[in-house]
PDB file of C-alpha atoms in Angstrom:
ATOM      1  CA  UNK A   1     -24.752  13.286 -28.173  1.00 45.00           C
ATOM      2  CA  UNK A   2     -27.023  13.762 -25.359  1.00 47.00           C
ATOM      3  CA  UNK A   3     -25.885  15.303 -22.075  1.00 51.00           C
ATOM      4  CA  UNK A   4     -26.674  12.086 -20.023  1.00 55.00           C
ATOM      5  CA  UNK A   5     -24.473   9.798 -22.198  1.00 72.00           C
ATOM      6  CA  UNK A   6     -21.747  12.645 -22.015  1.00 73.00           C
ATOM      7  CA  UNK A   7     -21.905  12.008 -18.521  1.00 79.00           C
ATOM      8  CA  UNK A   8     -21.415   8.296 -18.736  1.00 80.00           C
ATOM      9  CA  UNK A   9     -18.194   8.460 -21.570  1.00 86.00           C
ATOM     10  CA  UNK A  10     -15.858   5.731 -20.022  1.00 88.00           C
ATOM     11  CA  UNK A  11     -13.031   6.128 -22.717  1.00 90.00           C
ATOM     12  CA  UNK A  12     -11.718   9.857 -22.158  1.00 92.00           C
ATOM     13  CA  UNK A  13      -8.484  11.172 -22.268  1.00 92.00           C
ATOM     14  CA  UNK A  14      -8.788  12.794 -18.516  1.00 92.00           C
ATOM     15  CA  UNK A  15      -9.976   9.305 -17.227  1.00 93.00           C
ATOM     16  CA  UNK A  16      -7.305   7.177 -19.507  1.00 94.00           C
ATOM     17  CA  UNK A  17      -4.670   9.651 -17.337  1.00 94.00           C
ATOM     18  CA  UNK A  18      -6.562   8.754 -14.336  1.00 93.00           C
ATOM     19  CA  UNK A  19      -5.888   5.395 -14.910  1.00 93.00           C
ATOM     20  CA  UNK A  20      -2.569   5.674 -15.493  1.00 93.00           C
ATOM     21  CA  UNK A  21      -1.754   7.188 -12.344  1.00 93.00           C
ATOM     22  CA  UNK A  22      -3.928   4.568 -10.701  1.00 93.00           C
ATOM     23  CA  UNK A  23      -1.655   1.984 -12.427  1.00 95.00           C
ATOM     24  CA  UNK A  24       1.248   3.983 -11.416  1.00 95.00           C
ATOM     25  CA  UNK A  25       1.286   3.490  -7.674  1.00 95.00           C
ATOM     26  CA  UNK A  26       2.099  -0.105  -7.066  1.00 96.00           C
ATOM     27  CA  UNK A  27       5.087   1.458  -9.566  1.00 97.00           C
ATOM     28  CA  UNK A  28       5.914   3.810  -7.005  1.00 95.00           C
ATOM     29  CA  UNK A  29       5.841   1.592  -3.980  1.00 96.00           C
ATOM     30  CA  UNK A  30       7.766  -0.964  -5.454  1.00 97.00           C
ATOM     31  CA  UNK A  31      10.728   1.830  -6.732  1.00 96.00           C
ATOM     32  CA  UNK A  32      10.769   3.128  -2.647  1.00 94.00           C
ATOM     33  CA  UNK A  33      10.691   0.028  -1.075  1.00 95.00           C
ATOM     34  CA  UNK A  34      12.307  -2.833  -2.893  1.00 94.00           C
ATOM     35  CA  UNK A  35      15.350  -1.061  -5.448  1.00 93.00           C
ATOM     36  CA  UNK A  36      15.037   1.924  -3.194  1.00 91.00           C
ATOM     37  CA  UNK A  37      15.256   3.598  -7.055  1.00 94.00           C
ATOM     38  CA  UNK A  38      14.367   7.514  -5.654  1.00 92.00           C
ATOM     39  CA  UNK A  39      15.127   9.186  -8.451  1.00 90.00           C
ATOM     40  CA  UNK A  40      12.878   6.900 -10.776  1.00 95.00           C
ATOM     41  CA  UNK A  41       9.952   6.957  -7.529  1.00 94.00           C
ATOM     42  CA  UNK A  42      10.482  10.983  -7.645  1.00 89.00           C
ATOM     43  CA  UNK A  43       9.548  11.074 -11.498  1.00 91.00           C
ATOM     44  CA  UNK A  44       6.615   8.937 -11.267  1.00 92.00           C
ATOM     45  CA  UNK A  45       5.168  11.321  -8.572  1.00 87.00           C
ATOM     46  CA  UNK A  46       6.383  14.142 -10.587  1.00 86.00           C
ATOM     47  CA  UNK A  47       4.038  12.324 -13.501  1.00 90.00           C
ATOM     48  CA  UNK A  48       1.205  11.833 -11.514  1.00 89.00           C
ATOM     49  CA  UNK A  49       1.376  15.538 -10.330  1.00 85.00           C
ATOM     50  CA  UNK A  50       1.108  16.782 -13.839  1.00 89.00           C
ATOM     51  CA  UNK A  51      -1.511  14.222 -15.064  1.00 90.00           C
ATOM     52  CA  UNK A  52      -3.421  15.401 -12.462  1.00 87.00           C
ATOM     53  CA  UNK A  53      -3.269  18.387 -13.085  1.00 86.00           C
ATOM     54  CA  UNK A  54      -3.583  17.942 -16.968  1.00 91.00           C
ATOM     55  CA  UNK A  55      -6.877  15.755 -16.569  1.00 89.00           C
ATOM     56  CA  UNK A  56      -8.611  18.161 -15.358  1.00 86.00           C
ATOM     57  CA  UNK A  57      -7.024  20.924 -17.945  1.00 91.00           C
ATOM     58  CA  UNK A  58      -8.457  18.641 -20.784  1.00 92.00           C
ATOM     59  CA  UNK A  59     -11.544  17.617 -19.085  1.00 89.00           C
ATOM     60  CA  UNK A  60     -13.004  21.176 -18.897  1.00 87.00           C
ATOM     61  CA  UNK A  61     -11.079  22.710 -22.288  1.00 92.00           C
ATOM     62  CA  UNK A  62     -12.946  19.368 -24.127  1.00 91.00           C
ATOM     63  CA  UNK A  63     -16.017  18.973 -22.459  1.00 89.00           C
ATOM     64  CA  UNK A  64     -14.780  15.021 -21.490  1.00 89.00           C
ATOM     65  CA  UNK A  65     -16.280  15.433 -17.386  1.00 88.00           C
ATOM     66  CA  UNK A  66     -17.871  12.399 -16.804  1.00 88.00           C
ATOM     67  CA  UNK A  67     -18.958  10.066 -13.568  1.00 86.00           C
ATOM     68  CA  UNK A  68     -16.238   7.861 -13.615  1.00 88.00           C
ATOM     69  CA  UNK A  69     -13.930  10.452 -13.892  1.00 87.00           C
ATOM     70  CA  UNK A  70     -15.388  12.635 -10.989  1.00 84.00           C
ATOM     71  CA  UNK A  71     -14.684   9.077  -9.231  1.00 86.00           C
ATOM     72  CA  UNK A  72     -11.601   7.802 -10.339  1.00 90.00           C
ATOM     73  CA  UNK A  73      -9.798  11.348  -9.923  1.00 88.00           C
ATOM     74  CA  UNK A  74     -10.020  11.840  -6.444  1.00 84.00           C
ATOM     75  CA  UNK A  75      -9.506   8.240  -6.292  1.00 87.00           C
ATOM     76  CA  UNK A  76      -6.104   8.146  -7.870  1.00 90.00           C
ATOM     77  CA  UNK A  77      -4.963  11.596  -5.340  1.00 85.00           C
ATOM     78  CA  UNK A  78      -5.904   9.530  -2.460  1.00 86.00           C
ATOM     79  CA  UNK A  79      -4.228   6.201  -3.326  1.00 92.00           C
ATOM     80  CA  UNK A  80      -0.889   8.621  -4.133  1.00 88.00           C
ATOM     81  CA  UNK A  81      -1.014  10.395  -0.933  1.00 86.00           C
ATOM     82  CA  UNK A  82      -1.252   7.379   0.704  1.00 91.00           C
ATOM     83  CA  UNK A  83       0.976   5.415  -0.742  1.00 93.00           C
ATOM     84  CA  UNK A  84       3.402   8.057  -0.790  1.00 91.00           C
ATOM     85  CA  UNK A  85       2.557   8.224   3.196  1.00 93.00           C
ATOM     86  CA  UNK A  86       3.207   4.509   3.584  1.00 94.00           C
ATOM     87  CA  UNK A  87       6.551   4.844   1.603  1.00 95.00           C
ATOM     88  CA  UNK A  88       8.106   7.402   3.489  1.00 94.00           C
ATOM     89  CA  UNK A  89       7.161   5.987   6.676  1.00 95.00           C
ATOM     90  CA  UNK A  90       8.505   2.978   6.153  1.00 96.00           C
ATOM     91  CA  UNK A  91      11.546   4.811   5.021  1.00 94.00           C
ATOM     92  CA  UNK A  92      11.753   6.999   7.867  1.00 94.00           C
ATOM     93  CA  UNK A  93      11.487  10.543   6.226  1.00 93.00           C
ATOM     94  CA  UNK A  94       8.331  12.036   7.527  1.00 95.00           C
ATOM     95  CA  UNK A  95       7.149  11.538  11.106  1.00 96.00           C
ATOM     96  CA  UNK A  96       4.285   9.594  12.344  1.00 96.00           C
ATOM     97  CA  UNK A  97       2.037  12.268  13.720  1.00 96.00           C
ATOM     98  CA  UNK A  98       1.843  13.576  10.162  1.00 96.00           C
ATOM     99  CA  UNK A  99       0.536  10.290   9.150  1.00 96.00           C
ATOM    100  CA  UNK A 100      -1.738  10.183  11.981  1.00 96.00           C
ATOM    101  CA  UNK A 101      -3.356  14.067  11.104  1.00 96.00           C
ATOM    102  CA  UNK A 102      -3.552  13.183   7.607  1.00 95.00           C
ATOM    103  CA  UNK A 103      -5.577   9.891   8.193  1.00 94.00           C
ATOM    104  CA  UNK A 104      -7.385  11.372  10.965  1.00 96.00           C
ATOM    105  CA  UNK A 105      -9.321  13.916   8.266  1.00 94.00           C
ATOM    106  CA  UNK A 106      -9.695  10.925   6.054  1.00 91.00           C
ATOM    107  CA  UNK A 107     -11.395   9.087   9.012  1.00 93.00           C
ATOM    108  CA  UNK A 108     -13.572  12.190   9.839  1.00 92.00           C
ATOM    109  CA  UNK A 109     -14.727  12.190   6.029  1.00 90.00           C
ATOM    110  CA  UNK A 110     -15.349   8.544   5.506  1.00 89.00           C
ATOM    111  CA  UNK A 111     -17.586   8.685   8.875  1.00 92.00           C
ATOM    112  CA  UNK A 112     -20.103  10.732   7.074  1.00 89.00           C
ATOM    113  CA  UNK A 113     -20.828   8.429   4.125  1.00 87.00           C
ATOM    114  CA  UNK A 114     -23.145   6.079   6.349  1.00 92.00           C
ATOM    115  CA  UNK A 115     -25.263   9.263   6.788  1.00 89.00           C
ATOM    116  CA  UNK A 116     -25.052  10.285   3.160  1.00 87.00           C
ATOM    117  CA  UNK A 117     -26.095   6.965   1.931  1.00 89.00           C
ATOM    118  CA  UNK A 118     -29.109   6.773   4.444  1.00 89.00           C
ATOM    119  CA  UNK A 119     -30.432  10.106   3.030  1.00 87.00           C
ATOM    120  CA  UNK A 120     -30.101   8.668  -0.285  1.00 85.00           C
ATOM    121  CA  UNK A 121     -26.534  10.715  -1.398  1.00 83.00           C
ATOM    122  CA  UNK A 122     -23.466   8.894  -3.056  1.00 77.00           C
ATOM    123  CA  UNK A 123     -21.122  11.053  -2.575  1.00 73.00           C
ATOM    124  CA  UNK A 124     -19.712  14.812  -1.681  1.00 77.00           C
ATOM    125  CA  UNK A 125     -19.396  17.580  -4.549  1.00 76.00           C
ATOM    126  CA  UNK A 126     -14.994  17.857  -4.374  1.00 75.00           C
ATOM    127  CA  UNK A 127     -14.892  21.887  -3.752  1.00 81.00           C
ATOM    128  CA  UNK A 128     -11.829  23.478  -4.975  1.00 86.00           C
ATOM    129  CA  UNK A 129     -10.236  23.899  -1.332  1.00 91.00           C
ATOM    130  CA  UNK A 130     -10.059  19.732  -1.388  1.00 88.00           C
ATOM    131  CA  UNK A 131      -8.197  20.049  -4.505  1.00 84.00           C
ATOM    132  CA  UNK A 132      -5.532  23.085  -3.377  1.00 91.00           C
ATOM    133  CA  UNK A 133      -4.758  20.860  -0.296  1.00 92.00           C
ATOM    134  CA  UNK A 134      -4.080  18.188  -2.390  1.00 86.00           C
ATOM    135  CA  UNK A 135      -2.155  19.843  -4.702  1.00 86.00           C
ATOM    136  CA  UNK A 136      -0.133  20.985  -1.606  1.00 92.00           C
ATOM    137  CA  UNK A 137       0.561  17.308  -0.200  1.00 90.00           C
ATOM    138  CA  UNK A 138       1.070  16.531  -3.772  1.00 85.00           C
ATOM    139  CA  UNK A 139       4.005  18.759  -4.229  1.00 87.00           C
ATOM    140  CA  UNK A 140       4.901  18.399  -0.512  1.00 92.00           C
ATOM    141  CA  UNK A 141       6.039  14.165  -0.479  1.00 90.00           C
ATOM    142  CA  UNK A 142       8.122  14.456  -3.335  1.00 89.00           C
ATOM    143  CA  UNK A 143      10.233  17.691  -1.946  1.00 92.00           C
ATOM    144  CA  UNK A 144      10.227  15.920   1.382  1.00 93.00           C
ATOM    145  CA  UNK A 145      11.374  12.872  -0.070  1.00 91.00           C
ATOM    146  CA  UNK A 146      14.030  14.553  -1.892  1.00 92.00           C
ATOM    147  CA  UNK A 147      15.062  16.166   1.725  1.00 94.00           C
ATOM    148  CA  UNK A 148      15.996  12.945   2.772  1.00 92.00           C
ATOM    149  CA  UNK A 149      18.974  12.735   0.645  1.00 91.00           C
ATOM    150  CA  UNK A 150      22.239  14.120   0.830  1.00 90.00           C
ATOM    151  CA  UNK A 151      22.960  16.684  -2.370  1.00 90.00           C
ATOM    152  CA  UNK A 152      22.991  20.362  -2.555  1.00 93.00           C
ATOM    153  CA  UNK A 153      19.068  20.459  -2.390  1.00 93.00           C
ATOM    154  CA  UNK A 154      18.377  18.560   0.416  1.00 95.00           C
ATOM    155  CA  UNK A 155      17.949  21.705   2.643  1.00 96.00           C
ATOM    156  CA  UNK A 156      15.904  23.815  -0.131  1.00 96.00           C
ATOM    157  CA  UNK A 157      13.582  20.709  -0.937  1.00 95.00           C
ATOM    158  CA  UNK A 158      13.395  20.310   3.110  1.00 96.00           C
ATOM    159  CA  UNK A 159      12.293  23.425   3.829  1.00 97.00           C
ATOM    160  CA  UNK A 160       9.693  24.046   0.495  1.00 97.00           C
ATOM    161  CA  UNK A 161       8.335  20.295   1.655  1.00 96.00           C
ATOM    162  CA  UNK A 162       7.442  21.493   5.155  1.00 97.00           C
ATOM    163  CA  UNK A 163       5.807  24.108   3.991  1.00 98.00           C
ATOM    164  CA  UNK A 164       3.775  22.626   1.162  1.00 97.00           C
ATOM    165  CA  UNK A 165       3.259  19.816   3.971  1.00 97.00           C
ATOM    166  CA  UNK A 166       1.977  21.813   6.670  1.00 97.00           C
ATOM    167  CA  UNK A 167       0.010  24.042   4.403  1.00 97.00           C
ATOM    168  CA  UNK A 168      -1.241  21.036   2.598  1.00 96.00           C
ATOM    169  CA  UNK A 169      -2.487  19.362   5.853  1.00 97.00           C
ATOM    170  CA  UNK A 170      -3.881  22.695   7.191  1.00 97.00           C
ATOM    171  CA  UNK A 171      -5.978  22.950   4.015  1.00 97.00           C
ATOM    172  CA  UNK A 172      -6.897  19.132   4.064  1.00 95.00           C
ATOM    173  CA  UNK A 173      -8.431  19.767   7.468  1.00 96.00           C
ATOM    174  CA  UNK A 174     -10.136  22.875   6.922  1.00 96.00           C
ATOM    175  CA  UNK A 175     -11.833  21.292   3.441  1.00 94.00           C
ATOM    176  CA  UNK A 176     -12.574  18.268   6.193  1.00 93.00           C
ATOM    177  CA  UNK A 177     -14.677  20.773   8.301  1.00 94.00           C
ATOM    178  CA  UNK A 178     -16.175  21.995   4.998  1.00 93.00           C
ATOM    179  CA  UNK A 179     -17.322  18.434   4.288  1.00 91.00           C
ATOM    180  CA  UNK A 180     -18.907  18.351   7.664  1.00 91.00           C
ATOM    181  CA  UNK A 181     -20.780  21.512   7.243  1.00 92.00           C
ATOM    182  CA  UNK A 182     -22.111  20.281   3.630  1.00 91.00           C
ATOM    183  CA  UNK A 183     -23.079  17.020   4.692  1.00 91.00           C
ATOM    184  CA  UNK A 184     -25.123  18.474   7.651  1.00 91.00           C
ATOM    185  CA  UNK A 185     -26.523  20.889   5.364  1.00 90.00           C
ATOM    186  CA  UNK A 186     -27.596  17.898   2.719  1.00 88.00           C
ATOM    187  CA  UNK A 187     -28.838  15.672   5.844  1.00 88.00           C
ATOM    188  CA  UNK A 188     -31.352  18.960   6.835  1.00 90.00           C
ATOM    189  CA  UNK A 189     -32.499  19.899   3.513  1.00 88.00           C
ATOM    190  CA  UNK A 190     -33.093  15.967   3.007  1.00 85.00           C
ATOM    191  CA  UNK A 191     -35.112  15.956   6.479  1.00 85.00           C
ATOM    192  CA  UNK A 192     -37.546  19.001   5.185  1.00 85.00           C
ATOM    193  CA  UNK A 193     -37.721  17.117   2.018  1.00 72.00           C
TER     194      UNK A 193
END
C-alpha cells in the first residue's frame, strides 16, 4: 500500500472512534438537558475522554493516521467542549466568563483561516500543547459537572475541576498565541515564496 492511499484510509479504527464520539454528543446534550440523566451524561464524557485518547494510541501503534482523521479528531474535541459548555451553562454550573475566554481563543483561531486559505494553507499542524489543553478541559467539565451535585465528592470533584479548568483554559490560550505565531510564520515564508 502506498503512503498516499495510507493517507486517504477512511475506514480506521481511530476514525470509526472518532465518529463515535461525534455521534455521541447530541447523546450528551439530550441526557443534560431533557432527563437531566447526569450520571449517564458523565459516562458518555468519560467515553469520549478515553476514545480520545485511545484513537490516537491506535493510530500511531498501527500506522492508521490518515486526513480525515487529523480532521475529524480535533473536530469531535471541539464539538465536546462545546457542547459540554452549552450544557452546563444552561444548567448553571460554570460561569459565563469561562464561556466567554474559551470562545474568545476559538474566535482568535478561526480569524486566521481567511489568511491561511489566501496563502494557499488548509489548515494548522495541532501541536501537542493544543492537545494537553484539551485534555485539561476534557477532564475539567465532567469533574465540574459532578461539583454541582450534592454527594461526598462534590467538594473534591469541585476543586480538581477548577484546576483542570483554569489550567485547561490557560493552556488553550497559550496554544492560541502559538497558532498566531505559526500562521504568521507560514504567511512570511509564503510571501518569500
Amino acid at each position: 500500500m502506498s503512503e498516499t492511499s495510507a493517507e486517504d484510509r477512511i475506514w480506521t479504527v481511530p476514525n470509526l472512534l472518532s465518529f463515535l464520539r461525534l455521534l455521541g454528543v447530541p447523546v450528551f446534550l439530550w441526557l443534560v438537558l431533557v432527563p437531566q440523566a447526569d450520571g449517564w451524561a458523565i459516562g458518555v464524557l468519560a467515553v469520549a475522554g478515553f476514545t480520545d485518547w485511545l484513537d490516537g494510541k491506535i493510530a500511531r501503534a498501527f500506522n492508521q493516521t490518515s486526513k480525515l482523521g487529523r480532521l475529524i479528531d480535533p473536530a469531535a474535541d471541539k464539538l465536546y467542549v462545546f457542547a459540554t459548555i452549552f450544557a452546563l451553562l444552561v444548567r448553571e454550573v460554570i460561569p459565563w466568563w469561562l464561556v466567554v475566554v474559551i470562545l474568545g481563543r476559538e474566535l482568535l483561531v478561526a480569524s486566521f483561516f481567511p489568511v491561511l486559505r489566501k496563502y494557499g494553507y488548509k489548515a494548522l499542524q495541532v501541536h501537542f500543547l493544543g492537545k494537553a489543553a484539551m485534555f485539561n478541559l476534557m477532564y475539567a467539565f465532567p469533574l465540574l459537572f459532578l461539583a454541582s451535585h450534592t454527594g461526598w465528592y462534590a467538594e473534591i470533584a469541585r476543586i480538581v475541576g477548577w484546576a483542570f479548568a483554569l489550567w485547561g483554559t490557560g493552556l488553550y490560550w497559550w496554544a492560541g498565541v502559538l497558532y498566531v505565531v505559526q500562521v504568521r510564520q507560514l504567511v512570511t515564508a509564503a510571501k518569500k515564496g
